[in-house]
Amino acid sequence: MPISRVRWSGNLARVTDAKMPLRAKVASSVSRTAAALSRAAGRGDGSVIGGWLGLKIDPELLAHLSAGRAIALISGTNGKTTTTRLAAAAVGVLGRVATNSFGANMPTGHTSALAKAGSTPYAVLEVDEHYLAQVIEATDPHVVALLNLSRDQLDRAKEVAMMAQLWRAALARHPDIRVVANADDPMVVWAATPPASHDQRITPPHVTWFSAGQRWHDDSWVCPECGSTIQRSGEQWWCTGCPLRRPEPQWTVDDEGVVDPTGAWYKVKLQLPGKVNVGNAATALAVAAEFGVRPFDAVPRLGDVTSVAGRYAQVVREGRTVRLLLAKNPASWLEAFDMADEAPTLLSINARDPDGLDTSWLFDVDFAPLRGRLVLITGDRAYDLAVRLEINDVPFQYVRTFDEAVRAVPPGRLEVIANYTAFQDIRAELDRVN
Ligand SMILES: [Zn+2]
């Protein structure tokens, strides 16, 4: 059955169950019920199983649920969960926003989030970078935000260029989508620029560039357009063999605040730590602006966001204030060091399937910022971490468990930086703090 597309045109679009075909209504209802049952059974938030069942009944369910909503998709390797949370808060100025706030960022998660939210005029969805092209086709978004592309695991290194190619092809098929893209990431700039416009100094009218102060550059020394070397000087970068270069960003970060395209500066007071999150806030404001939200109205809402799917959550344990930071790849380790206070720090590393089995990426991370802090290590691959810290000249102490770490530090703050499954383990120990 063809899906009637109601493109958002600045008015509040209305989406009601009544407009959906019967199969989609049944699928949507089954999806909601399954998710609720799964939650009741204590198996997480149920969004994956609910969405999976819904899509089994109606493979077009995501498209049906998207019709009539004004949607923003947020994708990239790092920062997408937090940016999605902040952008949903910002777009909330206009009305109710559906969002996949638990990080279930594949089509099953999107389906479930939209079914659960019922009819909302807006949706802000985090999208796994591998699924962006597919989700663009299904949801016909108003805005797509491209945050960055860096390798997530060593064994996936080649995928960065391939992913940029897929993004670029998907956006070229939908030239009416507004794109909010990171000017500091050559891969993203290339992906956001239509293949026809060879001169990247001319920004296509539907692209808005932001600069969020990206630190990680090691994945983009080779130009995706021509294969020549990319040179950097300060914040500028340019290809030595073709016109690809850093575009002038319209949204920037400056001195704990965000500068909008008119040059106005807004103080951004967040409950989330680090400069990285001020950058995420700039991106969120740029996304919301595409819906007509003024930064002035959105900024106070960003300050209400406390934790994001357990990240940055603080809990008190035996007189220690424990804060959890997730670091899943070299780029996000650097960000975590920036977010962490100068305090005793526990590092935990696993190398199970979701983490990637190879830990040699540890040698791409400079742990020197941790010198002078009390550093504790744990996790399945603590030994690999020990070798790395030894070579990096960072003294450390091994602990077997999280509880042992808590007892090993004086009362006060304990920062915990962990990779994916290690983070989940510690969260489970803390009774799923949120
Ligand atoms: Zn080039």
XYZ file of C-alpha atoms and ligand atoms in Angstrom:
435
model
C 0.000 0.000 0.000
C 1.504 3.389 -0.893
C 2.179 5.639 2.049
C 0.742 9.089 1.783
C 3.484 11.561 2.527
C 2.491 14.712 4.287
C 5.657 16.760 4.163
C 6.009 19.088 7.039
C 5.591 22.644 5.881
C 5.947 24.694 9.023
C 2.476 24.034 10.358
C 1.921 21.584 13.129
C 1.303 18.367 11.310
C -1.294 16.102 12.852
C -0.831 12.405 12.923
C -3.572 10.193 14.228
C -4.005 6.456 14.381
C -7.201 6.905 12.402
C -5.200 7.800 9.312
C -3.154 4.602 9.381
C -4.104 1.477 7.464
C -5.567 -1.333 9.592
C -2.440 -3.493 9.378
C -0.294 -0.608 10.616
C -2.721 0.070 13.472
C -2.591 -3.553 14.588
C 1.194 -3.640 14.230
C 1.558 -0.421 16.209
C -0.659 -1.704 18.982
C 1.157 -5.070 19.171
C 4.462 -3.203 19.277
C 3.322 -1.076 22.226
C 1.908 -4.062 24.106
C 5.001 -6.215 23.593
C 7.253 -3.399 24.782
C 5.086 -2.877 27.853
C 5.095 -6.620 28.654
C 8.844 -6.763 28.258
C 9.259 -3.783 30.592
C 6.910 -5.382 33.119
C 9.021 -8.541 32.981
C 12.061 -6.424 33.889
C 13.795 -6.954 30.558
C 14.968 -3.438 29.809
C 12.715 -0.915 28.136
C 11.343 -3.402 25.587
C 11.848 -1.150 22.586
C 13.754 -3.685 20.504
C 11.315 -6.591 20.881
C 8.291 -4.298 20.488
C 9.627 -2.729 17.308
C 10.718 -6.087 15.942
C 7.231 -7.567 16.346
C 5.586 -4.485 14.867
C 7.806 -4.606 11.782
C 7.100 -8.346 11.384
C 3.389 -7.607 11.127
C 3.807 -4.526 8.936
C 7.215 -4.063 7.271
C 6.173 -0.488 6.419
C 5.256 0.341 10.002
C 8.103 2.802 10.538
C 7.034 4.738 7.441
C 3.381 4.718 8.546
C 4.291 5.930 12.021
C 6.521 8.666 10.558
C 3.966 10.087 8.150
C 2.797 13.534 9.183
C 5.469 14.027 11.826
C 8.289 16.528 11.460
C 11.344 14.393 12.124
C 15.010 15.019 12.889
C 17.503 12.158 12.583
C 20.798 12.370 14.462
C 23.681 10.153 13.423
C 27.433 9.809 13.802
C 29.945 7.691 15.657
C 30.095 9.676 18.879
C 27.752 11.897 20.852
C 24.512 10.909 19.181
C 22.655 9.700 22.269
C 23.400 12.906 24.160
C 22.798 15.176 21.178
C 19.478 13.442 20.515
C 18.430 13.954 24.128
C 19.387 17.654 23.988
C 17.761 18.202 20.581
C 14.540 16.550 21.771
C 14.544 18.929 24.758
C 15.107 21.909 22.448
C 12.425 20.955 19.905
C 10.127 20.415 22.891
C 9.674 24.207 22.913
C 7.193 23.667 20.065
C 5.230 20.688 21.310
C 5.407 16.990 22.108
C 8.420 15.137 20.758
C 8.759 11.380 20.271
C 12.302 10.135 20.846
C 14.256 6.912 21.359
C 15.805 8.054 24.580
C 17.235 4.676 25.587
C 19.672 4.515 22.723
C 17.796 1.783 20.764
C 18.965 3.376 17.532
C 18.040 0.907 14.808
C 14.698 0.729 12.934
C 13.189 -1.579 15.572
C 13.946 1.061 18.214
C 12.542 3.892 16.062
C 9.366 1.951 15.357
C 8.897 1.216 19.009
C 9.582 4.811 20.073
C 7.035 6.246 17.625
C 4.397 3.608 18.448
C 4.850 4.218 22.164
C 4.707 7.996 21.876
C 1.370 7.952 20.060
C 0.612 10.972 17.959
C 3.189 13.725 18.327
C 3.883 16.536 15.864
C 7.667 16.048 16.226
C 10.199 13.275 16.542
C 13.945 13.405 17.202
C 15.579 10.041 16.589
C 19.098 8.804 17.201
C 20.178 6.617 14.264
C 23.004 4.093 14.160
C 25.305 5.316 11.390
C 24.981 2.020 9.505
C 21.202 2.451 9.246
C 21.008 6.128 8.343
C 20.279 5.608 4.633
C 17.535 3.089 5.402
C 15.941 5.264 8.087
C 16.001 8.327 5.802
C 14.007 6.319 3.242
C 11.488 5.150 5.849
C 10.935 8.372 7.800
C 11.298 11.159 5.208
C 12.930 13.460 7.787
C 12.861 17.250 7.815
C 16.412 17.460 9.213
C 19.393 15.123 9.347
C 22.300 15.945 11.661
C 25.697 14.411 10.870
C 27.969 14.569 13.915
C 31.210 12.779 13.007
C 32.629 9.599 11.551
C 35.424 7.844 13.355
C 36.172 4.192 13.678
C 34.253 2.544 16.443
C 36.435 -0.529 16.718
C 39.741 -1.306 15.154
C 38.314 -4.103 13.033
C 35.914 -1.618 11.502
C 38.495 0.994 10.483
C 37.859 0.731 6.752
C 34.220 1.471 7.279
C 34.697 5.196 7.850
C 35.116 6.010 4.152
C 32.435 3.526 3.152
C 29.974 5.041 5.584
C 30.650 8.558 4.280
C 29.918 7.256 0.793
C 26.586 5.714 1.899
C 25.522 8.898 3.696
C 26.402 11.001 0.688
C 24.419 8.806 -1.698
C 21.376 8.790 0.619
C 21.379 12.588 0.987
C 21.884 13.083 -2.748
C 18.646 11.142 -3.289
C 16.829 13.568 -0.949
C 18.019 17.080 -1.797
C 15.076 18.647 0.088
C 16.298 17.399 3.487
C 17.867 20.061 5.692
C 21.339 18.916 6.749
C 23.115 20.069 9.910
C 26.716 18.924 9.617
C 30.048 19.110 11.409
C 32.469 21.460 9.611
C 35.440 20.023 11.534
C 35.141 16.497 10.159
C 36.335 16.122 6.534
C 34.367 12.876 6.121
C 31.157 14.552 7.262
C 31.723 17.649 5.109
C 32.266 15.467 2.082
C 29.173 13.351 2.881
C 26.998 16.455 3.351
C 28.066 18.074 0.084
C 26.222 16.944 -3.041
C 28.515 15.165 -5.544
C 27.747 17.818 -8.181
C 29.202 20.749 -6.249
C 32.926 20.189 -6.584
C 33.862 23.411 -4.889
C 33.174 22.895 -1.186
C 33.707 26.581 -0.493
C 30.216 27.131 -1.846
C 27.894 25.746 0.802
C 24.753 24.168 -0.620
C 21.741 26.170 0.600
C 20.217 23.289 2.555
C 23.343 22.593 4.647
C 24.071 24.324 7.959
C 27.590 23.831 9.317
C 28.473 23.682 12.966
C 31.777 23.498 14.801
C 31.569 21.730 18.147
C 35.278 21.673 18.946
C 36.112 18.168 17.742
C 39.461 16.902 19.052
C 39.876 13.608 17.301
C 41.454 13.835 13.840
C 43.297 10.590 13.317
C 40.723 9.002 11.054
C 40.679 11.697 8.418
C 44.119 12.384 7.047
C 43.147 11.153 3.598
C 40.713 13.050 1.392
C 37.556 11.033 0.641
C 37.191 12.848 -2.704
C 40.648 12.440 -4.249
C 42.835 10.434 -1.866
C 45.327 13.278 -1.286
C 46.569 14.275 2.152
C 44.463 16.553 4.313
C 46.430 19.288 6.056
C 45.502 21.024 9.255
C 46.433 24.336 10.798
C 44.607 25.461 13.905
C 40.952 24.794 13.314
C 41.299 24.952 9.520
C 41.788 21.903 7.308
C 42.052 21.528 3.547
C 42.799 18.911 0.955
C 46.137 19.324 -0.832
C 44.741 17.845 -4.051
C 41.193 19.173 -4.531
C 38.898 22.002 -3.344
C 37.582 20.084 -0.305
C 38.214 22.238 2.755
C 36.639 23.280 6.025
C 33.505 25.318 5.394
C 32.799 28.368 7.555
C 30.582 27.134 10.419
C 27.391 29.074 11.215
C 27.079 27.629 14.745
C 30.123 27.605 17.004
C 31.126 27.078 20.617
C 32.812 29.845 22.526
C 33.593 30.303 26.193
C 30.941 27.992 27.762
C 28.374 29.230 25.297
C 27.022 28.839 21.798
C 27.177 31.405 18.977
C 24.277 31.299 16.517
C 24.374 32.247 12.811
C 23.522 35.879 13.612
C 26.560 36.126 15.901
C 24.499 36.185 19.095
C 26.117 34.374 22.046
C 24.099 32.276 24.481
C 25.430 31.073 27.806
C 24.722 27.341 27.988
C 24.536 26.013 31.514
C 24.336 22.240 31.408
C 24.158 19.572 34.062
C 26.212 17.352 31.735
C 30.002 17.635 32.134
C 32.702 18.840 29.758
C 33.216 21.050 26.744
C 32.145 18.127 24.592
C 28.596 18.553 25.816
C 28.570 22.286 25.107
C 29.426 21.187 21.561
C 26.548 18.722 21.621
C 24.303 21.550 22.826
C 25.370 23.717 19.863
C 24.414 20.908 17.512
C 21.076 20.416 19.261
C 20.296 24.147 18.973
C 21.189 24.084 15.266
C 18.834 21.132 14.737
C 16.017 22.825 16.662
C 16.546 26.037 14.678
C 15.638 24.082 11.530
C 12.155 23.695 13.054
C 12.003 27.389 13.874
C 13.038 27.149 17.549
C 14.958 30.185 18.817
C 18.066 29.443 20.911
C 16.757 31.918 23.482
C 13.759 29.639 24.124
C 15.627 26.348 23.905
C 18.707 27.036 26.057
C 16.890 26.854 29.428
C 15.498 23.416 28.489
C 18.972 22.057 27.804
C 19.895 22.821 31.397
C 17.140 20.475 32.590
C 18.779 17.398 31.054
C 20.578 15.502 33.813
C 21.656 12.080 32.629
C 21.348 10.319 29.305
C 20.590 6.569 29.383
C 22.601 6.266 32.599
C 25.562 8.219 31.223
C 26.908 10.967 33.437
C 24.644 9.616 36.162
C 25.905 10.203 39.686
C 25.243 7.885 42.570
C 26.457 7.932 46.120
C 28.088 4.740 47.370
C 29.644 4.509 50.834
C 30.376 8.219 50.936
C 31.801 8.326 47.409
C 30.029 10.216 44.642
C 30.416 7.952 41.651
C 29.982 9.290 38.122
C 29.774 7.027 35.064
C 31.273 8.011 31.719
C 31.041 5.790 28.665
C 34.029 5.670 26.304
C 33.715 3.261 23.439
C 36.418 4.268 20.945
C 39.615 6.361 20.831
C 37.732 9.586 20.105
C 35.386 9.177 23.039
C 38.209 8.308 25.473
C 39.690 11.750 24.825
C 36.278 13.279 25.457
C 35.852 11.332 28.689
C 39.195 12.635 30.022
C 37.890 16.125 29.286
C 34.622 15.483 31.139
C 36.134 13.792 34.179
C 37.108 15.901 37.177
C 40.621 15.783 38.616
C 39.675 12.989 40.995
C 40.355 9.286 41.583
C 39.431 7.490 38.380
C 38.472 3.886 37.692
C 39.045 2.599 34.151
C 37.266 -0.578 33.114
C 37.797 -2.387 29.819
C 36.136 -5.457 28.381
C 36.592 -6.913 24.919
C 33.344 -8.795 24.408
C 31.520 -8.771 21.086
C 29.879 -5.335 21.332
C 33.209 -3.794 22.391
C 35.293 -5.290 19.587
C 37.665 -8.145 20.415
C 40.869 -6.304 19.602
C 42.218 -3.930 22.275
C 45.170 -2.557 20.300
C 43.204 0.715 19.933
C 44.344 1.398 23.510
C 47.631 2.476 21.961
C 45.849 5.202 19.968
C 44.698 6.858 23.176
C 47.046 9.110 25.119
C 46.342 8.463 28.802
C 48.746 11.197 29.938
C 45.891 13.480 31.114
C 45.380 10.968 33.955
C 48.887 11.464 35.393
C 48.694 12.793 38.912
C 45.308 11.209 39.605
C 44.769 8.015 41.558
C 44.055 5.555 38.725
C 42.380 2.184 39.314
C 41.858 -0.414 36.627
C 39.508 -3.380 36.279
C 37.543 -5.353 33.661
C 38.138 -8.469 31.531
C 41.040 -6.802 29.744
C 42.589 -4.917 32.649
C 45.911 -6.553 31.744
C 45.954 -4.898 28.285
C 45.141 -1.606 29.948
C 47.956 -2.160 32.468
C 50.481 -2.630 29.663
C 49.264 0.524 27.957
C 49.394 2.643 31.148
C 52.846 1.305 31.994
C 54.206 2.465 28.627
C 52.293 5.738 28.903
C 53.895 6.374 32.326
C 50.616 6.508 34.229
C 50.793 4.786 37.662
C 47.779 2.600 38.455
C 46.366 0.076 40.883
C 44.437 -3.061 39.892
C 41.101 -3.862 41.579
C 39.026 -6.991 40.981
C 35.582 -5.461 41.303
C 33.737 -2.195 41.262
C 33.057 -2.475 44.995
C 36.757 -2.913 45.678
C 37.388 0.271 43.684
C 34.882 2.199 45.781
C 36.608 1.073 48.983
C 40.067 1.862 47.576
C 39.423 5.589 47.154
C 38.907 8.228 49.854
C 35.410 9.649 50.432
C 34.601 12.192 47.712
C 34.333 11.826 43.995
C 35.112 8.699 41.978
C 35.068 9.020 38.191
C 34.400 5.807 36.290
C 35.321 5.571 32.610
C 34.358 2.301 30.955
C 33.814 0.864 27.522
C 30.481 -0.514 26.433
C 29.941 -3.847 28.211
C 32.085 -2.775 31.170
C 29.808 0.247 31.503
C 26.735 -2.017 31.381
C 28.245 -4.285 34.064
C 28.837 -1.373 36.409
C 25.405 0.060 35.697
C 23.899 -3.308 36.610
C 25.876 -3.265 39.869
C 24.493 0.165 40.622
C 20.948 -1.182 40.069
C 20.412 0.524 36.742
C 20.873 4.070 37.875
C 19.309 6.636 35.607
Zn 40.834 15.982 -2.101
